[in-house]
Short mmCIF file of C-alpha atoms and ligand atoms in Angstrom, two decimals:
data_model
loop_
_atom_site.label_atom_id
_atom_site.label_comp_id
_atom_site.label_asym_id
_atom_site.label_seq_id
_atom_site.Cartn_x
_atom_site.Cartn_y
_atom_site.Cartn_z
CA MET M 1 0.00 0.00 0.00
CA SER M 2 1.48 3.42 -0.86
CA ALA M 3 1.73 6.23 1.66
CA LEU M 4 -0.99 8.12 -0.16
CA GLN M 5 -3.35 5.14 -0.08
CA GLU M 6 -2.73 4.08 3.50
CA PRO M 7 -0.55 6.47 5.50
CA ARG M 8 1.03 5.05 8.65
CA ILE M 9 0.65 7.21 11.73
CA LEU M 10 2.35 6.88 15.11
CA PHE M 11 -0.05 8.59 17.53
CA ILE M 12 2.00 9.50 20.61
CA THR M 13 -0.04 10.22 23.71
CA SER M 14 0.27 10.28 27.49
CA GLU M 15 -3.27 9.00 28.22
CA VAL M 16 -5.96 6.93 26.56
CA TYR M 17 -9.52 5.99 27.52
CA PRO M 18 -10.43 3.57 29.06
CA LEU M 19 -7.03 2.75 30.58
CA CYS M 20 -5.95 6.15 31.78
CA LYS M 21 -7.91 9.38 31.38
CA THR M 22 -7.67 12.73 33.13
CA GLY M 23 -9.60 14.73 30.53
CA GLY M 24 -10.44 15.21 26.87
CA LEU M 25 -7.02 14.03 25.63
CA GLY M 26 -7.80 10.51 26.89
CA ASP M 27 -11.09 10.42 24.96
CA VAL M 28 -9.53 11.78 21.77
CA SER M 29 -6.60 9.34 21.94
CA ALA M 30 -8.99 6.39 21.68
CA ALA M 31 -11.67 7.76 19.38
CA LEU M 32 -9.58 9.56 16.75
CA PRO M 33 -7.19 6.65 16.02
CA ALA M 34 -10.20 4.30 15.87
CA ALA M 35 -11.95 6.61 13.39
CA LEU M 36 -8.76 7.00 11.32
CA ARG M 37 -8.33 3.23 11.10
CA LEU M 38 -11.78 3.04 9.49
CA GLN M 39 -10.53 5.50 6.86
CA GLN M 40 -7.55 3.56 5.53
CA THR M 41 -5.06 5.16 7.89
CA ASP M 42 -2.83 2.67 9.71
CA THR M 43 -2.74 4.40 13.10
CA ARG M 44 -0.90 2.92 16.08
CA LEU M 45 -0.46 4.38 19.54
CA LEU M 46 2.66 4.91 21.60
CA LEU M 47 1.96 5.07 25.36
CA PRO M 48 3.87 5.13 28.65
CA GLY M 49 3.62 1.85 30.56
CA TYR M 50 1.73 3.03 33.65
CA PRO M 51 0.46 0.11 35.78
CA GLN M 52 -3.10 0.46 34.46
CA VAL M 53 -1.83 0.45 30.84
CA LEU M 54 0.31 -2.67 31.35
CA ALA M 55 -2.61 -4.36 33.06
CA GLY M 56 -5.22 -3.24 30.53
CA VAL M 57 -3.69 -4.00 27.11
CA LYS M 58 -3.88 -7.44 25.53
CA TYR M 59 -1.44 -9.72 23.73
CA LYS M 60 1.74 -8.03 25.00
CA SER M 61 5.02 -9.05 23.47
CA LYS M 62 8.46 -7.52 23.80
CA VAL M 63 9.64 -6.10 20.48
CA ALA M 64 12.65 -3.92 21.33
CA GLU M 65 15.02 -2.92 24.07
CA PHE M 66 16.50 0.51 24.58
CA GLY M 67 19.75 0.63 26.55
CA GLN M 68 21.09 3.88 27.87
CA LEU M 69 19.55 6.77 25.84
CA ALA M 70 20.97 10.09 27.12
CA HIS M 71 20.20 10.06 30.87
CA TYR M 72 17.16 7.84 30.50
CA PRO M 73 17.02 4.53 32.35
CA PRO M 74 16.89 1.38 30.20
CA SER M 75 13.45 0.46 28.86
CA PHE M 76 11.63 -2.09 26.74
CA LEU M 77 9.07 -1.63 24.01
CA LEU M 78 6.02 -3.87 24.05
CA SER M 79 3.65 -4.38 21.17
CA ALA M 80 0.05 -4.96 22.28
CA ARG M 81 -3.61 -4.32 21.51
CA LEU M 82 -6.00 -1.88 23.13
CA SER M 83 -9.51 -3.19 22.96
CA LEU M 84 -12.26 -0.58 22.55
CA SER M 85 -15.14 -2.95 21.94
CA LYS M 86 -15.65 -6.62 21.14
CA ALA M 87 -15.07 -5.94 17.47
CA GLU M 88 -12.51 -3.20 17.62
CA ASN M 89 -8.96 -2.95 18.86
CA ILE M 90 -6.02 -0.69 18.11
CA PRO M 91 -2.34 -1.69 17.92
CA VAL M 92 -0.33 0.00 20.64
CA PHE M 93 3.31 0.24 21.56
CA VAL M 94 3.90 0.53 25.29
CA ILE M 95 7.12 1.79 26.88
CA ASP M 96 7.94 -0.48 29.78
CA CYS M 97 10.24 1.49 32.06
CA PRO M 98 9.38 0.59 35.67
CA GLY M 99 11.63 3.28 37.19
CA LEU M 100 9.66 6.04 35.42
CA PHE M 101 6.14 4.72 34.97
CA GLN M 102 5.33 1.94 37.44
CA ARG M 103 4.00 3.85 40.44
CA GLU M 104 0.77 4.51 42.26
CA GLY M 105 -0.87 7.88 41.54
CA GLY M 106 -1.89 9.76 38.42
CA PRO M 107 -0.04 10.02 35.11
CA TYR M 108 1.27 13.51 35.86
CA MET M 109 0.89 13.93 39.61
CA ASP M 110 1.13 11.95 42.81
CA ALA M 111 -1.88 11.22 45.02
CA LEU M 112 -1.45 14.60 46.75
CA GLY M 113 -1.64 16.52 43.49
CA ARG M 114 2.08 17.34 43.23
CA ASP M 115 3.75 17.02 39.82
CA TRP M 116 6.06 14.01 39.68
CA PRO M 117 9.55 15.49 40.15
CA ASP M 118 10.94 13.47 37.22
CA ASN M 119 8.26 14.45 34.67
CA ALA M 120 10.91 15.83 32.30
CA LEU M 121 12.57 12.40 32.16
CA ARG M 122 9.25 10.52 32.02
CA PHE M 123 7.85 12.42 29.06
CA GLY M 124 11.29 13.05 27.58
CA LEU M 125 11.51 9.27 27.21
CA LEU M 126 8.05 9.11 25.59
CA SER M 127 9.15 11.79 23.11
CA LYS M 128 12.55 10.20 22.51
CA ILE M 129 11.19 6.74 21.78
CA GLY M 130 8.54 8.35 19.56
CA ALA M 131 11.36 9.96 17.56
CA ILE M 132 13.31 6.70 17.31
CA LEU M 133 10.28 4.78 16.05
CA ALA M 134 9.61 7.56 13.53
CA SER M 135 13.09 7.40 11.99
CA ASP M 136 15.47 4.98 10.30
CA ALA M 137 16.99 4.32 13.74
CA SER M 138 13.86 2.31 14.60
CA PRO M 139 14.33 -1.34 15.53
CA LEU M 140 10.86 -2.11 14.11
CA ALA M 141 9.87 -3.08 10.59
CA TRP M 142 6.72 -0.90 10.87
CA ARG M 143 7.77 2.71 10.12
CA PRO M 144 5.30 5.58 10.35
CA HIS M 145 5.07 8.32 7.73
CA ILE M 146 3.85 10.77 10.36
CA ALA M 147 4.58 11.16 14.08
CA HIS M 148 1.41 12.70 15.52
CA CYS M 149 2.29 14.25 18.90
CA ASN M 150 -0.24 15.41 21.48
CA ASP M 151 0.27 18.21 23.99
CA TRP M 152 3.53 18.93 25.78
CA GLN M 153 4.19 15.34 26.86
CA SER M 154 5.27 14.34 23.35
CA GLY M 155 6.39 17.82 22.30
CA LEU M 156 10.05 16.87 22.14
CA THR M 157 9.60 14.27 19.38
CA PRO M 158 9.86 16.92 16.61
CA ALA M 159 12.95 18.39 18.33
CA TYR M 160 14.69 15.01 18.51
CA LEU M 161 13.75 14.30 14.89
CA HIS M 162 15.05 17.71 13.81
CA TYR M 163 18.52 16.67 15.00
CA HIS M 164 18.31 13.19 13.48
CA ARG M 165 20.44 12.99 10.33
CA GLY M 166 18.84 9.96 8.65
CA LYS M 167 15.39 9.37 7.20
CA LYS M 168 12.49 10.48 9.36
CA ALA M 169 8.73 10.90 9.49
CA ALA M 170 6.94 14.24 9.15
CA THR M 171 5.57 15.65 12.41
CA LEU M 172 2.25 17.02 13.56
CA VAL M 173 1.63 18.47 17.03
CA THR M 174 -1.93 18.78 18.33
CA ILE M 175 -2.60 21.30 21.09
CA HIS M 176 -5.37 20.02 23.35
CA ASN M 177 -4.72 22.70 25.96
CA LEU M 178 -2.12 25.45 25.60
CA ALA M 179 -2.14 26.17 29.33
CA TYR M 180 0.02 23.10 30.02
CA GLN M 181 3.45 23.65 28.51
CA GLY M 182 5.93 21.27 30.13
CA VAL M 183 8.32 23.94 31.43
CA PHE M 184 11.54 22.81 33.16
CA PRO M 185 14.88 24.38 34.13
CA PRO M 186 17.44 25.20 31.41
CA GLY M 187 19.69 22.23 32.34
CA THR M 188 16.96 19.89 31.02
CA VAL M 189 18.35 20.34 27.51
CA VAL M 190 21.54 18.47 28.44
CA GLN M 191 19.78 15.98 30.69
CA LEU M 192 17.51 14.93 27.82
CA GLY M 193 20.35 14.67 25.32
CA LEU M 194 19.41 17.53 23.02
CA PRO M 195 22.23 19.67 21.60
CA ALA M 196 23.07 22.73 23.71
CA GLU M 197 22.63 24.88 20.59
CA SER M 198 18.88 24.06 20.59
CA PHE M 199 18.52 26.14 23.75
CA ASN M 200 17.67 29.44 22.12
CA MET M 201 14.67 31.39 20.93
CA HIS M 202 14.70 29.40 17.68
CA GLY M 203 14.47 26.10 19.53
CA VAL M 204 13.48 24.73 22.91
CA GLU M 205 14.09 27.85 25.02
CA TYR M 206 11.04 29.58 26.48
CA TYR M 207 11.53 32.79 28.50
CA GLY M 208 14.82 31.48 29.92
CA ASN M 209 13.49 27.97 30.64
CA PHE M 210 13.07 24.79 28.65
CA SER M 211 9.60 23.98 27.28
CA PHE M 212 8.43 20.74 25.71
CA LEU M 213 5.42 22.40 24.07
CA LYS M 214 7.36 25.36 22.72
CA ALA M 215 9.83 22.87 21.19
CA GLY M 216 7.00 20.92 19.56
CA LEU M 217 5.35 24.04 18.16
CA TYR M 218 8.66 25.33 16.84
CA TYR M 219 9.92 22.15 15.17
CA ALA M 220 6.69 20.43 14.03
CA ASP M 221 5.89 20.43 10.33
CA HIS M 222 2.28 21.23 11.14
CA ILE M 223 0.22 22.18 14.19
CA THR M 224 -3.42 21.51 14.85
CA THR M 225 -5.66 22.43 17.72
CA VAL M 226 -9.05 21.13 18.67
CA SER M 227 -11.41 23.81 17.34
CA PRO M 228 -11.27 26.50 14.65
CA ASN M 229 -12.12 29.27 17.10
CA TYR M 230 -9.41 28.21 19.58
CA ALA M 231 -6.90 28.20 16.67
CA GLU M 232 -7.61 31.93 16.32
CA GLU M 233 -7.72 32.68 20.06
CA ILE M 234 -4.29 31.19 20.79
CA GLN M 235 -2.71 33.71 18.46
CA THR M 236 -3.85 36.54 20.75
CA ASP M 237 -2.30 37.99 23.93
CA ASN M 238 -5.45 37.05 25.80
CA LEU M 239 -5.27 33.28 25.31
CA GLY M 240 -1.81 32.65 23.80
CA PHE M 241 -0.16 31.87 27.18
CA GLY M 242 3.10 33.43 25.99
CA LEU M 243 3.15 31.41 22.75
CA GLN M 244 0.94 33.75 20.70
CA GLY M 245 3.89 35.22 18.80
CA LEU M 246 5.18 31.82 17.68
CA LEU M 247 1.68 30.62 16.82
CA ALA M 248 0.86 33.75 14.83
CA ALA M 249 4.16 33.41 12.96
CA ARG M 250 3.24 29.79 12.12
CA LYS M 251 -0.40 30.42 11.26
CA GLN M 252 0.05 29.06 7.71
CA HIS M 253 0.84 25.74 9.41
CA LEU M 254 -1.88 25.90 12.07
CA THR M 255 -5.33 24.30 11.60
CA GLY M 256 -8.27 24.08 13.99
CA ILE M 257 -10.16 20.76 13.76
CA ILE M 258 -13.11 20.25 16.05
CA ASN M 259 -13.03 17.09 18.18
CA GLY M 260 -15.73 14.53 17.64
CA ILE M 261 -17.38 12.48 20.35
CA ASP M 262 -17.72 8.74 20.72
CA THR M 263 -21.34 8.42 19.60
CA ARG M 264 -21.62 4.79 20.72
CA GLU M 265 -20.38 5.48 24.24
CA TRP M 266 -22.54 8.62 24.42
CA ASN M 267 -25.94 7.61 23.09
CA PRO M 268 -29.06 8.16 25.24
CA ALA M 269 -30.86 5.38 23.35
CA THR M 270 -28.39 2.71 24.50
CA ASP M 271 -26.41 4.21 27.41
CA ARG M 272 -26.15 1.52 30.13
CA HIS M 273 -25.65 4.13 32.86
CA LEU M 274 -29.18 5.54 32.45
CA VAL M 275 -32.21 4.26 34.31
CA LYS M 276 -34.31 4.73 31.18
CA ASN M 277 -33.06 5.06 27.62
CA TYR M 278 -34.69 7.55 25.27
CA ASN M 279 -34.36 9.22 21.89
CA ASN M 280 -35.83 12.27 20.18
CA LEU M 281 -39.13 10.48 19.59
CA ASN M 282 -39.72 9.61 23.24
CA LEU M 283 -38.19 12.58 25.04
CA PRO M 284 -40.60 12.34 28.01
CA ASP M 285 -38.67 9.18 29.05
CA LYS M 286 -35.75 11.46 29.90
CA ALA M 287 -37.68 12.47 33.04
CA ALA M 288 -37.07 9.07 34.67
CA ASN M 289 -33.36 9.90 34.69
CA LYS M 290 -34.02 13.27 36.32
CA HIS M 291 -36.01 11.55 39.03
CA ALA M 292 -33.28 8.93 39.61
CA LEU M 293 -30.59 11.59 39.72
CA GLN M 294 -32.54 13.70 42.22
CA GLN M 295 -33.02 10.65 44.41
CA GLN M 296 -29.46 9.41 44.15
CA MET M 297 -27.98 12.83 44.90
CA GLY M 298 -30.35 13.79 47.74
CA LEU M 299 -32.17 16.53 45.83
CA ALA M 300 -35.86 17.25 46.36
CA PRO M 301 -37.72 14.97 43.91
CA ASP M 302 -39.55 17.68 41.97
CA PRO M 303 -40.10 16.94 38.24
CA ASP M 304 -40.84 20.58 37.38
CA ILE M 305 -38.00 22.48 39.01
CA PRO M 306 -35.19 23.21 36.50
CA LEU M 307 -32.19 21.02 37.33
CA LEU M 308 -28.77 22.31 36.23
CA GLY M 309 -25.68 20.12 36.05
CA VAL M 310 -21.89 20.30 35.91
CA VAL M 311 -19.29 17.58 35.24
CA SER M 312 -15.89 19.18 35.28
CA ARG M 313 -12.42 19.55 36.64
CA LEU M 314 -12.88 22.11 39.40
CA ASN M 315 -10.25 24.73 38.60
CA HIS M 316 -9.80 28.29 37.37
CA GLN M 317 -10.07 27.36 33.68
CA LYS M 318 -13.49 25.78 34.09
CA GLY M 319 -14.97 28.90 35.75
CA THR M 320 -17.04 26.92 38.25
CA ASP M 321 -16.19 29.56 40.88
CA LEU M 322 -18.89 31.70 39.21
CA LEU M 323 -21.46 29.10 40.24
CA ILE M 324 -20.37 29.41 43.85
CA GLN M 325 -20.91 33.17 43.59
CA ILE M 326 -24.43 32.88 42.17
CA ALA M 327 -25.56 29.87 44.22
CA PRO M 328 -27.90 31.92 46.52
CA GLN M 329 -29.70 33.47 43.53
CA LEU M 330 -29.86 30.13 41.70
CA VAL M 331 -31.62 28.42 44.55
CA LYS M 332 -34.11 31.30 44.77
CA LEU M 333 -35.04 31.14 41.06
CA PRO M 334 -35.88 28.33 41.97
CA ALA M 335 -33.45 25.84 40.42
CA GLN M 336 -31.45 22.84 41.57
CA LEU M 337 -27.77 22.25 40.89
CA VAL M 338 -25.80 19.00 40.76
CA VAL M 339 -22.00 19.08 40.49
CA LEU M 340 -19.60 16.21 39.80
CA GLY M 341 -15.93 17.10 39.77
CA SER M 342 -12.59 17.28 41.46
CA ASP M 343 -9.25 19.06 41.22
CA GLN M 344 -8.44 22.09 43.37
CA ALA M 345 -8.98 21.48 47.06
CA GLU M 346 -10.29 24.98 47.77
CA LEU M 347 -13.05 24.72 45.15
CA GLU M 348 -13.90 21.19 46.25
CA HIS M 349 -14.31 22.51 49.78
CA GLN M 350 -16.46 25.48 48.71
CA PHE M 351 -18.80 23.24 46.70
CA SER M 352 -19.10 20.77 49.57
CA THR M 353 -20.02 23.65 51.89
CA LEU M 354 -22.83 24.71 49.54
CA VAL M 355 -24.53 21.37 50.08
CA GLN M 356 -24.80 22.08 53.80
CA THR M 357 -26.17 25.58 53.16
CA TYR M 358 -28.72 24.47 50.54
CA PRO M 359 -29.64 20.84 51.30
CA GLY M 360 -32.07 19.40 48.80
CA SER M 361 -31.28 22.15 46.28
CA ILE M 362 -27.57 21.70 45.65
CA ALA M 363 -25.84 18.32 45.46
CA VAL M 364 -22.12 17.74 44.99
CA ARG M 365 -20.03 14.63 44.38
CA ILE M 366 -16.28 15.16 44.64
CA GLY M 367 -14.41 12.58 42.58
CA PHE M 368 -14.29 11.02 39.13
CA ASP M 369 -17.29 8.87 38.25
CA GLU M 370 -17.87 7.88 34.63
CA GLY M 371 -21.32 6.35 35.29
CA LEU M 372 -22.64 9.32 37.21
CA SER M 373 -21.37 11.69 34.51
CA HIS M 374 -23.63 9.90 32.00
CA LEU M 375 -26.63 10.04 34.33
CA ILE M 376 -26.07 13.77 34.86
CA GLU M 377 -26.00 14.40 31.10
CA ALA M 378 -29.34 12.60 30.80
CA GLY M 379 -30.96 13.69 34.05
CA VAL M 380 -30.41 17.43 34.16
CA ASP M 381 -32.40 19.98 32.18
CA CYS M 382 -29.44 22.24 31.33
CA PHE M 383 -25.71 21.57 31.42
CA LEU M 384 -23.39 24.39 32.56
CA MET M 385 -19.92 25.15 31.15
CA PRO M 386 -18.74 28.58 32.30
CA SER M 387 -15.15 27.89 31.15
CA ARG M 388 -12.83 30.91 31.04
CA PHE M 389 -11.25 29.25 28.01
CA GLU M 390 -12.09 25.93 26.39
CA PRO M 391 -9.98 24.50 23.55
CA CYS M 392 -12.85 22.26 22.41
CA GLY M 393 -14.86 20.82 25.29
CA LEU M 394 -16.73 17.54 25.05
CA ASN M 395 -19.55 17.81 27.57
CA GLN M 396 -21.41 20.49 25.61
CA MET M 397 -21.58 18.02 22.72
CA TYR M 398 -22.62 15.12 24.95
CA SER M 399 -25.35 17.25 26.48
CA GLN M 400 -26.79 18.33 23.11
CA ARG M 401 -26.90 14.67 22.09
CA TYR M 402 -28.77 13.91 25.34
CA GLY M 403 -31.43 16.59 24.78
CA THR M 404 -29.90 18.69 27.56
CA PRO M 405 -29.25 22.20 26.18
CA PRO M 406 -25.91 23.55 27.42
CA ILE M 407 -25.32 27.03 28.84
CA VAL M 408 -21.75 27.96 27.91
CA HIS M 409 -19.33 30.88 27.92
CA ALA M 410 -18.82 32.09 24.33
CA THR M 411 -15.23 30.94 23.99
CA GLY M 412 -13.07 28.40 22.12
CA GLY M 413 -14.77 25.24 20.93
CA LEU M 414 -17.92 26.10 22.87
CA LEU M 415 -18.57 28.90 20.39
CA ASP M 416 -17.99 26.49 17.49
CA THR M 417 -20.40 23.82 18.74
CA VAL M 418 -23.32 25.57 20.46
CA VAL M 419 -25.81 27.80 18.61
CA ASP M 420 -27.37 30.47 20.83
CA TYR M 421 -31.12 30.37 21.40
CA ASN M 422 -32.95 33.38 19.98
CA PRO M 423 -36.05 33.89 17.83
CA SER M 424 -34.19 33.59 14.54
CA THR M 425 -32.13 30.48 15.45
CA LEU M 426 -35.28 28.89 16.86
CA ALA M 427 -37.09 29.66 13.60
CA ASP M 428 -34.33 28.29 11.37
CA GLY M 429 -33.90 25.14 13.49
CA THR M 430 -30.29 25.74 14.56
CA ALA M 431 -30.69 26.88 18.20
CA SER M 432 -29.10 24.28 20.48
CA GLY M 433 -28.14 26.03 23.74
CA PHE M 434 -27.26 29.33 25.37
CA LEU M 435 -24.08 31.40 25.09
CA PHE M 436 -23.07 34.04 27.62
CA TYR M 437 -20.50 36.79 27.35
CA PRO M 438 -18.59 38.42 28.98
CA MET M 439 -17.28 35.98 31.57
CA GLN M 440 -19.03 37.41 34.64
CA ALA M 441 -21.31 36.07 37.35
CA ASP M 442 -24.16 38.46 36.46
CA THR M 443 -24.15 37.58 32.74
CA LEU M 444 -24.11 33.87 33.61
CA LEU M 445 -27.04 34.33 36.00
CA HIS M 446 -28.92 36.39 33.42
CA THR M 447 -28.45 33.65 30.81
CA ILE M 448 -29.58 30.93 33.23
CA GLN M 449 -32.74 32.99 33.86
CA GLN M 450 -33.29 33.25 30.10
CA ALA M 451 -32.82 29.47 29.76
CA ILE M 452 -35.32 28.82 32.54
CA ARG M 453 -37.91 31.03 30.85
CA ALA M 454 -37.38 29.00 27.68
CA TYR M 455 -37.64 25.77 29.71
CA HIS M 456 -41.10 26.72 30.87
CA ASN M 457 -42.27 27.06 27.25
CA LYS M 458 -42.51 23.32 26.63
CA LYS M 459 -42.97 23.57 22.86
CA ASN M 460 -39.92 25.75 22.27
CA TRP M 461 -37.91 23.70 24.74
CA GLN M 462 -38.58 20.48 22.87
CA ARG M 463 -37.56 22.13 19.61
CA LEU M 464 -34.31 23.21 21.24
CA GLN M 465 -33.69 19.71 22.60
CA LYS M 466 -34.41 18.06 19.26
CA ASN M 467 -32.18 20.48 17.35
CA GLY M 468 -29.26 19.51 19.59
CA MET M 469 -30.03 15.79 19.37
CA ALA M 470 -30.07 15.93 15.56
CA LYS M 471 -26.57 17.42 15.28
CA ASP M 472 -23.74 15.27 13.96
CA PHE M 473 -20.84 15.32 16.43
CA GLY M 474 -19.30 12.05 15.24
CA TRP M 475 -15.62 11.58 14.47
CA PRO M 476 -15.70 10.62 10.76
CA ALA M 477 -15.68 14.20 9.41
CA SER M 478 -12.87 15.36 11.71
CA ALA M 479 -10.84 12.20 11.13
CA ALA M 480 -11.11 12.84 7.38
CA THR M 481 -9.66 16.34 7.93
CA TYR M 482 -6.72 14.91 9.92
CA ARG M 483 -6.16 12.42 7.10
CA GLN M 484 -6.04 15.25 4.56
CA ILE M 485 -3.41 17.01 6.66
CA TYR M 486 -1.32 13.83 6.90
CA LEU M 487 -1.49 13.47 3.12
CA SER M 488 -0.56 17.10 2.56
CA LEU M 489 2.50 16.59 4.79
CA LEU M 490 3.52 13.56 2.73
CA SER M 491 3.24 15.36 -0.56
P1 ADP O 501 -10.88 18.78 29.83
O1 ADP O 501 -10.14 17.86 28.91
O2 ADP O 501 -10.37 20.18 29.79
O3 ADP O 501 -10.99 18.26 31.23
P2 ADP O 501 -13.23 18.20 28.20
O4 ADP O 501 -14.63 18.72 28.26
O5 ADP O 501 -12.54 18.27 26.88
O6 ADP O 501 -12.39 18.92 29.34
O7 ADP O 501 -13.25 16.67 28.62
C1 ADP O 501 -13.50 16.29 29.93
C2 ADP O 501 -13.88 14.83 29.92
O8 ADP O 501 -13.67 14.32 31.25
C3 ADP O 501 -15.33 14.61 29.62
O9 ADP O 501 -15.50 13.33 29.04
C4 ADP O 501 -15.96 14.67 31.02
O10 ADP O 501 -17.20 14.04 31.09
C5 ADP O 501 -14.93 13.97 31.83
N1 ADP O 501 -14.91 14.34 33.24
C6 ADP O 501 -14.41 15.46 33.82
N2 ADP O 501 -14.53 15.41 35.15
C7 ADP O 501 -15.16 14.25 35.44
C8 ADP O 501 -15.57 13.61 36.65
N3 ADP O 501 -15.39 14.18 37.83
N4 ADP O 501 -16.18 12.40 36.57
C9 ADP O 501 -16.39 11.81 35.37
N5 ADP O 501 -16.01 12.36 34.20
C10 ADP O 501 -15.40 13.55 34.22
#
């Protein structure tokens, strides 16, 4: 098969659903490669061998051994399969390096939320092995045409490849979130075996430090990010996180491609986490999920009160602090609020306190719970995403598919995927949620009030729900765009 008929892609990622997921990157790392494989694109993953990855993949066999690479400890490469469903599995390469990856805790942080002190080495090794496999130094017969890197954790692959003299793959870096940049002290350049000369503005240096992401964005042949609007925003001082100059200079090589969602995993007609499945022809069945959610979360079991929901990391980016500010007014509207999330201890504490102040009206579950997140999407009347910035966002798409109009801040991918409710969008059948701007507590509250007025007009509300449910958020269209970019890099 020629490269143009079936390009070979090494998809390098630091997390993948269902083995290891902290956010949207985990979802994308499973769904996009699966969608690409259905479009004649031989996509294989490269992953760190965390305990849950080693335990979760099938048919492991050792295919290579890496002795001392720079200051990295020795490691092995395993070939395996990641099963996504009975019928579907993806080839994966797993880096088995017990000293760097076999430990209790998260992929990036320990159980107390502190970054692992050796993250530069951990993800330097991921990037380094990615570069080896993508070049003629690879010990494998399978050679990719493209190394597709994701976020800072594989940002050094293009830098390593830049300094490789032999044959090598083209490189693509996808930014899932520009706020995380992999910044380490200047000495990292030597520790990770990159030439000292790369430590300058035209290389890996970033305001006097060393940055994985900056390196990736500088050396990659092409850059993508996860929505067209975010691709524009990251070129501005407001949301460029210090990289706006580089991104604006590279804008000819920067493309925004909206993420899809896994429409089998997120389907209200078949979702096993719901108490009653439904579709756009039997929307009243959605109410059983509201009732179950109210019961399960200790909310007053009232079918008519608007129930608002959040599933989110609880941090500054996600803007959930605005909800804490408006909680007294929300409860008075009246409305109920259910929150599932975790992250920053202070916000977790503030949300937990709200439950004591407003029992029966506000319910909070601190933690990560896949099943409950599905029930919230189905059971609430409106889903809230007051993100300060949002590269793409997935929950606003899930909620539209579940007949749960989202209320979102007009930013990033939220602006690309939600159509604001107003008389003209209702008339032309495009309205699918509510956008608020600017990012302030009073505008959010005002928009929630507007949504609740719409909710009480049952006919309009059903039209809004059905518009959202009819939208196509599947991966095939976006995967086809990635494929076109791969092909353009090959030609
Ligand atoms: P981000 O990647 O910035 O966290 P996204 O909206 O792109 O945000 O993706 C978040 C994903 O993680 C969604 O699938 C969401 O449902 C899930 N998620 C976030 N927090 C939780 C939680 N506490 N429990 C279950 N799922 C969660």
